[in-house]
Coordinates of C-alpha atoms and ligand atoms in Angstrom, one line a residue:
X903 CA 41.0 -25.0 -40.8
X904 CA 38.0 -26.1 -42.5
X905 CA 36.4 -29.6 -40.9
X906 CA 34.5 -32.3 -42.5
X907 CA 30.9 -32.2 -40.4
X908 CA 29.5 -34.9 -42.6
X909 CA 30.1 -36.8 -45.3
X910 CA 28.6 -39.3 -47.7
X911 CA 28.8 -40.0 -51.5
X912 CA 27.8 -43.1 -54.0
X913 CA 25.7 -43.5 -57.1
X914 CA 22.1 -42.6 -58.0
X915 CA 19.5 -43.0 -60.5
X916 CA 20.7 -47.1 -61.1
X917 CA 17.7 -48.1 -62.7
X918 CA 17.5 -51.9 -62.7
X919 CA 15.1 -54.2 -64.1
X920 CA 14.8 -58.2 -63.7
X921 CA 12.6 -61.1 -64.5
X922 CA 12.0 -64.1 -62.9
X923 CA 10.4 -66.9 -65.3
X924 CA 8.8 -69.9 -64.0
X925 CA 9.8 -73.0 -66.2
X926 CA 6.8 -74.9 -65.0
X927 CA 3.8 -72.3 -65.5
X928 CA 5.6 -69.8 -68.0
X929 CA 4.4 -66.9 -65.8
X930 CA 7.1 -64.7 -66.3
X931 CA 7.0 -61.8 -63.5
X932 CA 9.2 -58.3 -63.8
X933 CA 10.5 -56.1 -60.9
X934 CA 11.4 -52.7 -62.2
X935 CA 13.3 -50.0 -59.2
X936 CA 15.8 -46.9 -59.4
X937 CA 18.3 -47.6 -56.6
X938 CA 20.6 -45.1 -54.5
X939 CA 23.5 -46.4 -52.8
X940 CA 25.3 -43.1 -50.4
X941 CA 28.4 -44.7 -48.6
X942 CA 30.3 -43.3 -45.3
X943 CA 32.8 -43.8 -42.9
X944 CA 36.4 -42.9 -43.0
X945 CA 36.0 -41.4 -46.1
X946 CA 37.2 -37.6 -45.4
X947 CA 41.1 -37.9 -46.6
X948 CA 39.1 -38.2 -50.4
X949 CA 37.7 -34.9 -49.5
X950 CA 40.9 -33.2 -47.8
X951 CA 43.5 -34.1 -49.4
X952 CA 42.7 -36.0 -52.4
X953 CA 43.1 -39.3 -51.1
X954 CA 41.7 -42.1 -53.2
X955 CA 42.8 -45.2 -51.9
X956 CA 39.5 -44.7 -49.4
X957 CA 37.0 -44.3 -52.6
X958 CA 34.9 -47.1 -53.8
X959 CA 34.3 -45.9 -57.0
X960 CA 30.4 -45.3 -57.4
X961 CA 31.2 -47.4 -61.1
X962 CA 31.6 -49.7 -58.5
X963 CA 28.8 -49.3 -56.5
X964 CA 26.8 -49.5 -59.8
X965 CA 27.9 -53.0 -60.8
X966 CA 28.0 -54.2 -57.1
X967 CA 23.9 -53.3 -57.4
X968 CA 23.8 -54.9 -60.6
X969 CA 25.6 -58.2 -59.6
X970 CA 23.6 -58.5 -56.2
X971 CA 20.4 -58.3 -58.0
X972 CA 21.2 -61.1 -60.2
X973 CA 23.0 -63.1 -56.9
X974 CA 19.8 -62.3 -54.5
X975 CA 16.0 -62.0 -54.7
X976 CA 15.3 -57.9 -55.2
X977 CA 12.5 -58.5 -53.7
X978 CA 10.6 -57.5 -50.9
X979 CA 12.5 -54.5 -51.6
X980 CA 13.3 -53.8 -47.9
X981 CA 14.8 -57.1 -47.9
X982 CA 17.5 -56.3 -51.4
X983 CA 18.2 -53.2 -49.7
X984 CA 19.3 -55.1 -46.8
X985 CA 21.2 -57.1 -48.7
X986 CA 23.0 -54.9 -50.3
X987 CA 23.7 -52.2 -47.5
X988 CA 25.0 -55.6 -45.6
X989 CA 27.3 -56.3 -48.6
X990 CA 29.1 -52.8 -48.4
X991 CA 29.7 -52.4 -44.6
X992 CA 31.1 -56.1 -44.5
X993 CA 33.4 -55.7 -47.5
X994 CA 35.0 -52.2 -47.0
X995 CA 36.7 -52.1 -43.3
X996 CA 36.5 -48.3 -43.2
X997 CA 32.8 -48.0 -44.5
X998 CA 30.7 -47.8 -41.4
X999 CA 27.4 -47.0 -42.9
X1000 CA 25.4 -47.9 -46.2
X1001 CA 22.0 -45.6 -47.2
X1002 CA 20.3 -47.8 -50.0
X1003 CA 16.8 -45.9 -51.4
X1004 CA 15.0 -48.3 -54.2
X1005 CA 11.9 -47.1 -55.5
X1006 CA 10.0 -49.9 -57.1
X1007 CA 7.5 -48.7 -60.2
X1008 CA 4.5 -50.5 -61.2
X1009 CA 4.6 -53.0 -63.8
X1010 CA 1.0 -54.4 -63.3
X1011 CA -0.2 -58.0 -64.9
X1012 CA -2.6 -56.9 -68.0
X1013 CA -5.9 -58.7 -67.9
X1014 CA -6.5 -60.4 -71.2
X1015 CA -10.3 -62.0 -72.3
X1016 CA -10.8 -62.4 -68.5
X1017 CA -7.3 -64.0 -68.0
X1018 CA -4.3 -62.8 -66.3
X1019 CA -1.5 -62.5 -69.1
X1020 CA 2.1 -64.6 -68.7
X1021 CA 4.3 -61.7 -69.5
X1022 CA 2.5 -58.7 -70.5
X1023 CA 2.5 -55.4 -68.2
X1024 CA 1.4 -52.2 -68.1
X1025 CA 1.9 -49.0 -66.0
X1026 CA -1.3 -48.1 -64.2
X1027 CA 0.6 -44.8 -62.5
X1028 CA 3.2 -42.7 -61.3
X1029 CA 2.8 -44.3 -57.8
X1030 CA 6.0 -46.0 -56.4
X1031 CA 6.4 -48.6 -53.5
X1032 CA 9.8 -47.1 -51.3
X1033 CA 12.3 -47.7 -49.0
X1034 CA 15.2 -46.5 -47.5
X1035 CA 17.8 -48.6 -45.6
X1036 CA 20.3 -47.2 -43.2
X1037 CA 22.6 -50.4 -42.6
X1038 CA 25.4 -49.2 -39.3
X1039 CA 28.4 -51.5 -38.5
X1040 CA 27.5 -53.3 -34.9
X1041 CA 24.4 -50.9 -35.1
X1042 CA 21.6 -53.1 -37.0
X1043 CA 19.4 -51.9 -40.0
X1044 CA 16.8 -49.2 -40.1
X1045 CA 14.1 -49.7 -42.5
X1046 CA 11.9 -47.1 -43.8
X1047 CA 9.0 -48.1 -46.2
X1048 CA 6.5 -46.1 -48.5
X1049 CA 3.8 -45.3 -50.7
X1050 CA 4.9 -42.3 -52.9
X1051 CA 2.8 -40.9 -55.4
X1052 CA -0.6 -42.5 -55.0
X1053 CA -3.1 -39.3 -56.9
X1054 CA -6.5 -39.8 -55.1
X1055 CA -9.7 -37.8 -55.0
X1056 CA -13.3 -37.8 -54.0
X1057 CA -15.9 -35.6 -55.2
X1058 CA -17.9 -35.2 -52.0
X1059 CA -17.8 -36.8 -48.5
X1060 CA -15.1 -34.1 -47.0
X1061 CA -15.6 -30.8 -44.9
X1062 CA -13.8 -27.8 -43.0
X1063 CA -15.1 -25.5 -40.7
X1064 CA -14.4 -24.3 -37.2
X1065 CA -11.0 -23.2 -38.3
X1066 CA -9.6 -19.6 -37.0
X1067 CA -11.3 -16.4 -38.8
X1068 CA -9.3 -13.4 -38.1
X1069 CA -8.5 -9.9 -40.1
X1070 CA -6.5 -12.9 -43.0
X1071 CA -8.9 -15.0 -43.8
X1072 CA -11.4 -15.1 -46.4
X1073 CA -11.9 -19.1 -47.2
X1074 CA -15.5 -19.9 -46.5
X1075 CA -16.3 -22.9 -44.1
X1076 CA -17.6 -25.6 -46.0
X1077 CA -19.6 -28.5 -45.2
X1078 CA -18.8 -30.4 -48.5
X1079 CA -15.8 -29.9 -50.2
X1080 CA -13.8 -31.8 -53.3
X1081 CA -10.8 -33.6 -51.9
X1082 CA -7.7 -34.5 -53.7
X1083 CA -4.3 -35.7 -52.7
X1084 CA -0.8 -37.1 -53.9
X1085 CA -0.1 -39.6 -50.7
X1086 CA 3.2 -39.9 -49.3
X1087 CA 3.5 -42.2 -46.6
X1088 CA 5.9 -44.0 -45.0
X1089 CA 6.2 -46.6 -41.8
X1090 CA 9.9 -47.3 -40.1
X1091 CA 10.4 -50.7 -39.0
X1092 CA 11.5 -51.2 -35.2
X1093 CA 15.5 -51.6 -35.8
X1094 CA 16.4 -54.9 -37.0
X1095 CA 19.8 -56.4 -35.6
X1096 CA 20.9 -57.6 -38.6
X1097 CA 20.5 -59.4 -41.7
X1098 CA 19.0 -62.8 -39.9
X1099 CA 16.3 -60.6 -38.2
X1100 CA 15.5 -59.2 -41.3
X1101 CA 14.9 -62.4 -43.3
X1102 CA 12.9 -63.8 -40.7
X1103 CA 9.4 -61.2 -41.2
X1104 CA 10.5 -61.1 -45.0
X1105 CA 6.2 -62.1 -45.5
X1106 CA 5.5 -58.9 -43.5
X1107 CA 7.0 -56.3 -45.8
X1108 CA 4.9 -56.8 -48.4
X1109 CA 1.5 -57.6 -46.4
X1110 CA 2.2 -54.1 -44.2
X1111 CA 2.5 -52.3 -48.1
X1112 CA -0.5 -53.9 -49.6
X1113 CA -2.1 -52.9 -45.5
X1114 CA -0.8 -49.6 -45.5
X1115 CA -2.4 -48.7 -49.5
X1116 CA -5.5 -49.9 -48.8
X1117 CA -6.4 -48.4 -45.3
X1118 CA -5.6 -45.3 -46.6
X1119 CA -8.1 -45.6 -49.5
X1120 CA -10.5 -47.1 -47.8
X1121 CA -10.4 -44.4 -45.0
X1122 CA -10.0 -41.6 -47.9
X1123 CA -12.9 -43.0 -49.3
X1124 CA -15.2 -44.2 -46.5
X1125 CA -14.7 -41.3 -44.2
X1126 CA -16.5 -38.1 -44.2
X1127 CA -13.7 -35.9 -43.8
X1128 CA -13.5 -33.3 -41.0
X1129 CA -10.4 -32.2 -42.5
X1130 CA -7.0 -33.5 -44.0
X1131 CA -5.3 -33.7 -40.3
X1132 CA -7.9 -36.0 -38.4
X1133 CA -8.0 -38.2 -41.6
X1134 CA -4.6 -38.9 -42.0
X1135 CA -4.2 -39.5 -38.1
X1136 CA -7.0 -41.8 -38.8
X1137 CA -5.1 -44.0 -41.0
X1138 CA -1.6 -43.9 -39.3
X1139 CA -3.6 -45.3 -36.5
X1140 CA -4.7 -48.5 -38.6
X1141 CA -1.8 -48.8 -39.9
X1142 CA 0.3 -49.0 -36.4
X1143 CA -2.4 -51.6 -36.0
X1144 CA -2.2 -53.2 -38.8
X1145 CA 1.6 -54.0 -38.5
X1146 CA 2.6 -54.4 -34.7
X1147 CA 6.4 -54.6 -35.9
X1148 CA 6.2 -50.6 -37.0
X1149 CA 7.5 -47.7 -34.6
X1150 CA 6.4 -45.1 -36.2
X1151 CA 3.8 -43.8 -39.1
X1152 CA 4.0 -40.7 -41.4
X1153 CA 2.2 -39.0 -44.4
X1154 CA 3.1 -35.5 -45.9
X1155 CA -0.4 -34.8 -47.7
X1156 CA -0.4 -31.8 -50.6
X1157 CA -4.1 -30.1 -50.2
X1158 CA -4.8 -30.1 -54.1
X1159 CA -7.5 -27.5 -54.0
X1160 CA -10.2 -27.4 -56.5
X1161 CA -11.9 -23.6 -56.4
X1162 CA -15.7 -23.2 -57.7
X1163 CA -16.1 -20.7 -60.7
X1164 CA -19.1 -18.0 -60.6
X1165 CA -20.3 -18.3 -64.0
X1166 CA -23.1 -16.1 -62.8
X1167 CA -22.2 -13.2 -65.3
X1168 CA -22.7 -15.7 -67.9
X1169 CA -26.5 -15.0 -68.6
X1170 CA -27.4 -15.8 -64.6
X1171 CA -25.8 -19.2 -64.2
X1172 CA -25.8 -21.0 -61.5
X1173 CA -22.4 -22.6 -60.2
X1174 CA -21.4 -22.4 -57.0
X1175 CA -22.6 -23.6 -53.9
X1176 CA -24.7 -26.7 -53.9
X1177 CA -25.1 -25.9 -58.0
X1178 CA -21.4 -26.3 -58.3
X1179 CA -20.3 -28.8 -61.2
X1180 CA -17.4 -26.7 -63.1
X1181 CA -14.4 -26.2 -61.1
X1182 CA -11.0 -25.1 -61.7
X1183 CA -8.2 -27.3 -60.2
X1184 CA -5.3 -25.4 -59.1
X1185 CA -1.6 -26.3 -59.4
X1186 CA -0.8 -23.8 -56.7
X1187 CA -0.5 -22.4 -54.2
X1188 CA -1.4 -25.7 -52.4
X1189 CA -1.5 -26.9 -48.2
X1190 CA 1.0 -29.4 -47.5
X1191 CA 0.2 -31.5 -43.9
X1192 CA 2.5 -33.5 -42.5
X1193 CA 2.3 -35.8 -39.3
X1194 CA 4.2 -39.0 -37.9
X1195 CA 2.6 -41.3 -35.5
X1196 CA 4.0 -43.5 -33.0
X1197 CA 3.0 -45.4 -30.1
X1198 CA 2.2 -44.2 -26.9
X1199 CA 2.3 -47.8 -25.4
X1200 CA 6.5 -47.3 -26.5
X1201 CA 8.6 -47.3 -23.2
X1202 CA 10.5 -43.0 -23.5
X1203 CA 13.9 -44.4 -24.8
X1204 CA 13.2 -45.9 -27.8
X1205 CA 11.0 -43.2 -29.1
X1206 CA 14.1 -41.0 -29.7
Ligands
LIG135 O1 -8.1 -30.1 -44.3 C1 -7.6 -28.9 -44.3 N1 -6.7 -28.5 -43.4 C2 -6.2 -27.3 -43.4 O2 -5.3 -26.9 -42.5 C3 -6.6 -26.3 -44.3 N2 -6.3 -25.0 -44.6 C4 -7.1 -24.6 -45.6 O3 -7.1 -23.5 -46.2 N3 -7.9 -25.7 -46.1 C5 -7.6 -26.7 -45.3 N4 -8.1 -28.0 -45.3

């Protein structure tokens, strides 16, 4: 007989936008995010043997998002994700675990004659602020925020050499390289108990995101880089110190390489090396590094 091993379903892509207006100043402010609610528990009958009186229809998942947001404050996002993972384990008896992902895009205040303007916005990139909420029954709330997104690159100030030259390899060391990269990076919360613990560091989730983005531009920028590894262990360090209630730190880097052209068949010109100014960026192959970074003052068990 075939068995269930695991099991979870709900609705995706709910894209949700709100605004709150202050009366007083008439500085209106606009949240925009595309939320994923996945439900389980003892849900497998739906599967086996079409039983529907377990299902939640994700329709209803879809309007339970809607009416939470207008109910609740959506953000911090960690905190609405809370919220609404709380909401589904405490109303369904036989759901024992709600995964909420919101991804937050940027609606950024436009800057008009010098002045920030009341209610006008505009997208300044495909960057996204994200999180992901694993709310268990008797089992607390795991939070997992990130950056996603964030296209950075620096024209000098980055290096490798030293790496392994064997009978494959043909990349030349270099000394002083063009980096560019689409971070990804994410911190998990130590897990909070429940919806009380989570309200009470509400200020911290959005200090550790506006933390988190700028160490790792400053350290992108500021750093001469020995290579993509040792910078990006660099800034999961100031991050973990940045925000003492975070476990654990990681960042999945894509190496977007930029190759020097030899345009010296081109009546002798000079364009590689330190005379390099025309490059061709490449869309792939590319290196993809990941690490995640946790603290080595942590007593064994909770590491796991
Ligand atoms: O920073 C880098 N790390 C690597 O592992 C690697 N590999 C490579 O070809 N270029 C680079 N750059």
């Amino acid at each position: 007989m075939p068995s269930i091993t695991s099991a979870r379903y709900g609705k995706d892509n709910v894209r949700v936008y709100k605004v709150d207006r202050d009366e007083k100043t008439g500085v209106q402010t606009v949240t925009e995010m595309t939320v994923c609610v996945l439900l389980e528990g003892a849900i497998d009958v739906s599967y086996t043997v079409a039983d529907n009186s377990v299902v939640v229809a994700t329709d209803s998942m879809k309007n339970t998002i809607y009416i939470k947001a207008k109910e609740n404050p959506v953000t911090p996002p960690e905190l609405f994700a809370s919220i609404l993972g709380t909401h589904f384990i405490e109303t369904y008896p036989h759901i024992t675990t709600a995964n909420i992902k919101i991804v937050t895009h940027r609606w950024t205040r436009m800057t008009i004659d010098g002045k920030p303007h009341p209610h006008s916005f505009y997208r300044d990139g495909a960057e996204t602020r994200n999180v992901e909420a694993v709310v268990r029954k008797g089992k607390g709330i795991e939070i997992r925020s990130g950056i996603v997104g964030l296209l950075v690159l620096k024209s000098t100030g980055s290096q490798f050499h030293g790496f392994v030259r064997d009978e494959y390899t043909t990349l030349p060391e270099t000394w002083d390289r063009i980096l560019s990269t689409e971070v990804d990076c994410g911190w998990a919360w130590k897990t909070f108990s429940g919806m009380a613990a989570v309200r009470a560091v509400v200020p911290k989730f959005d200090k550790a995101w506006s933390d988190a983005r700028s160490i790792t531009m400053k350290t992108f920028a500021e750093e001469d880089s020995p290579s993509v590894q040792n910078t990006m262990y660099k800034m999961c360090g100031s991050i973990l110190k940045a925000a003492p209630e975070v476990e654990a730190v990681d960042y999945a880097l894509p190496n977007k390489h930029y190759f020097e052209i030899d345009l010296s068949w081109h009546k002798g010109t000079q364009n590689t090396g330190k005379n390099a100014e025309v490059y061709a960026p490449q869309s792939g192959p590319n290196g993809l590094i990941k690490v995640t970074v946790g603290r080595s003052d942590l007593p064994a068990a909770s590491k796991l």
